[in-house]
Short mmCIF file of C-alpha atoms and ligand atoms in Angstrom, two decimals:
data_model
loop_
_atom_site.label_atom_id
_atom_site.label_comp_id
_atom_site.label_asym_id
_atom_site.label_seq_id
_atom_site.Cartn_x
_atom_site.Cartn_y
_atom_site.Cartn_z
CA MET A 24 56.13 -22.18 -21.86
CA PHE A 25 55.42 -22.97 -18.77
CA LEU A 26 52.59 -21.79 -16.75
CA THR A 27 51.96 -21.99 -13.32
CA ILE A 28 48.22 -20.41 -11.33
CA ILE A 29 47.83 -21.72 -7.61
CA MET A 30 44.16 -20.88 -6.56
CA LEU A 31 45.10 -19.19 -2.80
CA GLY A 32 42.16 -19.33 -0.13
CA ALA A 33 41.06 -20.75 2.73
CA PRO A 34 38.31 -23.20 2.77
CA GLY A 35 35.32 -22.63 0.88
CA ALA A 36 36.69 -19.92 -0.87
CA GLY A 37 35.45 -21.02 -4.07
CA LYS A 38 38.64 -22.20 -4.97
CA GLY A 39 38.04 -25.35 -7.22
CA THR A 40 34.84 -23.64 -8.29
CA GLN A 41 37.20 -20.70 -9.80
CA ALA A 42 40.05 -23.45 -11.29
CA LYS A 43 37.23 -25.70 -12.78
CA LEU A 44 35.95 -22.76 -15.31
CA LEU A 45 39.52 -21.54 -15.49
CA SER A 46 40.74 -25.23 -16.46
CA LYS A 47 38.33 -25.10 -18.87
CA LYS A 48 39.11 -21.19 -20.28
CA LEU A 49 42.83 -22.19 -20.36
CA GLY A 50 43.21 -26.16 -21.59
CA LEU A 51 45.12 -26.39 -17.98
CA PRO A 52 45.00 -29.50 -15.96
CA HIS A 53 43.05 -28.76 -12.60
CA ILE A 54 45.22 -30.19 -10.10
CA SER A 55 43.65 -30.30 -6.83
CA SER A 56 45.91 -32.09 -4.12
CA GLY A 57 41.93 -32.45 -2.04
CA ASP A 58 40.53 -34.58 -4.99
CA ILE A 59 43.83 -36.66 -5.34
CA PHE A 60 43.66 -37.13 -1.87
CA ARG A 61 39.70 -38.17 -1.70
CA GLU A 62 40.06 -39.88 -4.75
CA ASN A 63 43.09 -42.39 -2.95
CA ILE A 64 40.40 -42.36 0.27
CA LYS A 65 37.98 -43.91 -2.63
CA ASN A 66 40.10 -46.21 -3.77
CA GLN A 67 41.11 -47.81 -0.52
CA THR A 68 45.00 -46.97 -1.35
CA ASP A 69 48.11 -46.95 1.83
CA LEU A 70 48.11 -42.98 0.67
CA GLY A 71 44.04 -42.83 0.98
CA LYS A 72 43.59 -44.20 4.34
CA MET A 73 46.96 -42.47 6.03
CA ALA A 74 45.33 -38.90 4.65
CA LYS A 75 42.00 -39.84 6.17
CA THR A 76 43.22 -40.12 9.19
CA PHE A 77 44.54 -35.82 8.53
CA MET A 78 41.61 -34.47 6.73
CA ASP A 79 38.54 -36.30 9.52
CA GLN A 80 39.79 -34.20 11.97
CA GLY A 81 40.61 -30.91 9.63
CA GLU A 82 44.78 -31.52 9.83
CA LEU A 83 46.34 -31.53 7.02
CA VAL A 84 48.46 -34.41 5.15
CA PRO A 85 52.65 -34.32 6.25
CA ASP A 86 54.43 -32.07 3.96
CA ASP A 87 56.83 -34.73 2.51
CA VAL A 88 53.56 -37.25 1.33
CA THR A 89 51.84 -34.51 0.12
CA ILE A 90 54.83 -32.65 -1.88
CA ALA A 91 55.71 -36.48 -3.26
CA MET A 92 51.71 -36.60 -4.80
CA ILE A 93 51.94 -33.15 -6.24
CA LYS A 94 55.58 -33.88 -7.87
CA ASP A 95 54.50 -36.92 -9.33
CA ARG A 96 51.17 -35.64 -10.93
CA LEU A 97 53.12 -32.58 -12.11
CA SER A 98 55.45 -35.22 -13.90
CA ARG A 99 52.43 -36.31 -16.36
CA PRO A 100 51.66 -35.26 -19.43
CA ASP A 101 49.01 -33.60 -19.71
CA CYS A 102 51.24 -30.84 -16.94
CA GLU A 103 53.52 -30.12 -20.04
CA LYS A 104 51.99 -26.59 -20.66
CA GLY A 105 51.34 -25.86 -17.18
CA VAL A 106 48.97 -26.31 -14.59
CA ILE A 107 46.05 -24.57 -12.46
CA LEU A 108 46.80 -25.51 -8.77
CA ASP A 109 44.22 -25.92 -6.06
CA GLY A 110 44.77 -26.93 -2.16
CA PHE A 111 48.69 -27.24 -2.88
CA PRO A 112 50.71 -25.64 -1.50
CA ARG A 113 49.51 -24.86 1.24
CA THR A 114 52.83 -24.25 3.74
CA PRO A 115 55.79 -21.79 3.21
CA ALA A 116 57.31 -25.71 2.92
CA GLN A 117 55.36 -27.07 0.36
CA ALA A 118 56.00 -23.93 -1.35
CA VAL A 119 59.43 -24.57 -1.21
CA ALA A 120 59.04 -27.35 -2.52
CA LEU A 121 57.40 -26.26 -5.36
CA GLU A 122 59.94 -23.90 -6.22
CA GLU A 123 62.21 -26.70 -6.96
CA MET A 124 59.85 -28.83 -9.12
CA LEU A 125 58.72 -25.88 -10.78
CA ASN A 126 62.56 -24.93 -11.42
CA ASP A 127 62.62 -28.56 -13.76
CA LEU A 128 60.95 -28.65 -15.77
CA GLY A 129 61.26 -24.00 -16.54
CA GLY A 130 58.23 -22.71 -15.01
CA GLN A 131 57.58 -20.85 -11.92
CA VAL A 132 54.81 -19.54 -10.80
CA ASP A 133 52.86 -17.42 -12.34
CA LEU A 134 49.53 -15.25 -11.04
CA VAL A 135 48.43 -16.40 -7.30
CA PRO A 136 44.79 -14.98 -7.14
CA PHE A 137 43.38 -15.27 -3.53
CA ILE A 138 40.31 -15.60 -3.49
CA ASN A 139 39.28 -13.50 -0.56
CA VAL A 140 35.78 -14.03 1.56
CA GLU A 141 35.07 -12.94 5.11
CA VAL A 142 34.63 -16.06 8.19
CA GLU A 143 31.57 -16.11 8.37
CA VAL A 144 30.34 -16.54 4.92
CA LEU A 145 32.99 -19.37 4.28
CA ILE A 146 31.58 -21.09 7.13
CA LYS A 147 28.15 -21.23 5.97
CA ARG A 148 29.48 -22.22 2.64
CA LEU A 149 30.73 -25.14 4.05
CA SER A 150 28.59 -26.55 6.02
CA ARG A 151 25.24 -26.44 3.10
CA ARG A 152 28.06 -27.74 0.78
CA TRP A 153 26.97 -31.61 -0.89
CA THR A 154 29.29 -32.79 -2.87
CA CYS A 155 28.69 -35.40 -5.59
CA ARG A 156 30.10 -39.32 -5.20
CA GLU A 157 30.64 -39.92 -8.59
CA SER A 158 32.92 -36.84 -9.98
CA GLY A 159 32.62 -33.82 -7.48
CA HIS A 160 30.36 -31.55 -8.73
CA ILE A 161 29.71 -29.39 -6.11
CA TYR A 162 25.97 -27.78 -4.65
CA ASN A 163 25.13 -25.57 -2.10
CA THR A 164 21.69 -26.41 -0.74
CA GLU A 165 20.79 -22.43 -0.42
CA TYR A 166 22.50 -21.10 -3.69
CA SER A 167 23.05 -23.90 -5.69
CA PRO A 168 20.61 -26.83 -4.61
CA PRO A 169 20.27 -29.97 -6.57
CA ARG A 170 16.94 -30.27 -8.86
CA VAL A 171 16.35 -33.77 -6.81
CA ASN A 172 17.10 -33.80 -3.40
CA ARG A 173 20.57 -34.95 -2.50
CA ILE A 174 21.29 -36.08 -6.50
CA CYS A 175 24.12 -34.78 -8.90
CA ASP A 176 22.13 -32.93 -11.58
CA VAL A 177 24.85 -33.59 -14.05
CA ASP A 178 25.64 -37.40 -13.67
CA GLY A 179 22.38 -39.07 -11.13
CA SER A 180 25.18 -39.94 -8.75
CA GLU A 181 24.17 -39.46 -4.85
CA LEU A 182 25.49 -36.29 -2.63
CA TYR A 183 27.27 -36.63 0.27
CA GLN A 184 28.53 -33.70 2.85
CA ARG A 185 32.17 -34.54 3.28
CA GLU A 186 33.17 -35.48 6.62
CA ASP A 187 35.61 -32.80 7.10
CA ASP A 188 32.37 -29.74 5.66
CA LYS A 189 31.03 -30.46 9.17
CA ALA A 190 30.82 -27.82 11.67
CA GLU A 191 33.13 -29.35 14.02
CA THR A 192 35.70 -29.77 11.36
CA VAL A 193 35.50 -26.96 9.52
CA THR A 194 36.53 -23.98 12.51
CA LYS A 195 39.22 -26.64 12.81
CA ARG A 196 40.22 -26.45 9.29
CA ILE A 197 40.13 -22.40 9.20
CA GLN A 198 42.25 -22.61 12.06
CA VAL A 199 44.88 -24.75 10.34
CA TYR A 200 44.05 -22.70 7.42
CA ARG A 201 45.05 -18.92 9.34
CA LYS A 202 48.02 -20.63 10.94
CA GLN A 203 49.95 -22.97 8.05
CA THR A 204 48.66 -21.79 4.79
CA ALA A 205 47.90 -17.70 5.56
CA PRO A 206 51.17 -17.54 5.65
CA LEU A 207 51.66 -17.92 2.45
CA ILE A 208 49.89 -14.97 0.93
CA GLU A 209 52.79 -12.48 2.23
CA HIS A 210 55.34 -14.49 0.92
CA TYR A 211 53.98 -14.39 -2.97
CA LYS A 212 53.36 -10.65 -2.82
CA ASN A 213 56.43 -10.07 -2.08
CA GLU A 214 57.30 -12.23 -5.38
CA GLY A 215 54.78 -9.71 -7.18
CA VAL A 216 52.51 -12.33 -8.71
CA LEU A 217 49.20 -12.27 -5.71
CA GLU A 218 46.08 -10.38 -7.16
CA ASP A 219 42.82 -9.58 -3.97
CA ILE A 220 39.93 -11.04 -5.57
CA ASN A 221 37.27 -10.89 -3.24
CA GLY A 222 35.45 -14.03 -3.43
CA ASP A 223 31.94 -12.45 -1.81
CA ASN A 224 30.40 -12.44 -5.05
CA TYR A 225 28.54 -14.32 -7.95
CA ILE A 226 30.89 -17.03 -9.54
CA GLU A 227 31.09 -15.13 -12.68
CA ASN A 228 32.36 -12.27 -11.12
CA VAL A 229 34.63 -14.14 -9.65
CA CYS A 230 35.78 -15.77 -12.38
CA ARG A 231 35.69 -12.49 -14.95
CA ASP A 232 37.68 -11.04 -12.05
CA ILE A 233 40.29 -13.50 -12.54
CA LEU A 234 40.69 -13.10 -16.01
CA ALA A 235 41.28 -9.67 -15.92
CA VAL A 236 44.74 -9.70 -13.75
CA LEU A 237 46.04 -12.79 -16.26
CA PRO A 238 49.33 -11.82 -16.72
CA LYS A 239 49.27 -10.95 -20.75
CA LYS A 240 51.38 -13.60 -21.74
CA ILE A 241 48.00 -15.48 -21.10
CA GLU A 242 46.26 -16.10 -23.70
CA HIS A 243 42.49 -16.51 -23.20
P1 AMP B 318 40.43 -29.64 0.49
O1 AMP B 318 39.68 -30.54 -1.17
O2 AMP B 318 41.27 -29.08 -0.59
O3 AMP B 318 39.87 -28.62 0.92
O4 AMP B 318 40.87 -30.17 1.09
C1 AMP B 318 40.93 -31.49 2.21
C2 AMP B 318 42.04 -31.62 3.14
O5 AMP B 318 42.60 -32.65 2.21
C3 AMP B 318 42.81 -30.83 3.77
O6 AMP B 318 41.70 -30.49 5.05
C4 AMP B 318 43.82 -31.60 3.45
O7 AMP B 318 43.60 -32.50 5.48
C5 AMP B 318 44.14 -32.29 2.62
N1 AMP B 318 45.42 -31.35 1.95
C6 AMP B 318 44.47 -31.22 0.59
N2 AMP B 318 45.95 -29.99 -0.03
C7 AMP B 318 46.56 -30.90 1.19
C8 AMP B 318 47.70 -29.51 1.37
N3 AMP B 318 48.59 -29.43 -0.55
N4 AMP B 318 48.62 -30.16 2.47
C9 AMP B 318 48.44 -31.47 3.06
N5 AMP B 318 47.04 -31.26 3.13
C10 AMP B 318 46.48 -31.15 2.67
#
């Protein structure tokens, strides 16, 4: 059986944090489109160079490129049993493309936790977010600061502020989310797979609430 969980929510809602926890708990790969783009930027690939021009502006990377990238990722052997998607789909066209990909894999969208957080909280979170260069560990200078200023607790690498987490771009990203991604809430509600989760809560509590709505067929 192929299981698909889609983490839905605005930038800064905590999709990545929760996806990582779920990934450990369920033994399914965490696939973050943003992380794949950042990896490509780090390695200076053509895809990375192209994606960067959109990401730095807080815009979405075009659908065709993003869809092809995720299709390739889903074809890897570690996705045999299912996936936890974080940051994809982000537009109705991506949602349709995903449904086709899942059909081919013998799967369907099983659960969409929608992590709900007020805009003011999102802005605060993103502007205080620092990310580790090596593996993307995340800190918040107010709520979960690193032990040593600007150094990752886990691997000692430098922490940096993502270009798109800077104040001007954050506002733009939230606008883009409202316009292009928020329609997916209705879409998945109509499909009967959406679960509303309060994201303005401790990390452990958000995780507990997501686990509580996992369909019974998903063992954990
Ligand atoms: P994230 O790490 O999910 O916040 O994504 C960072 C940026 O990567 C976004 O603001 C977009 O520019 C780009 N990106 C990530 N996922 C997608 C997607 N599914 N479609 C288009 N652009 C994306």
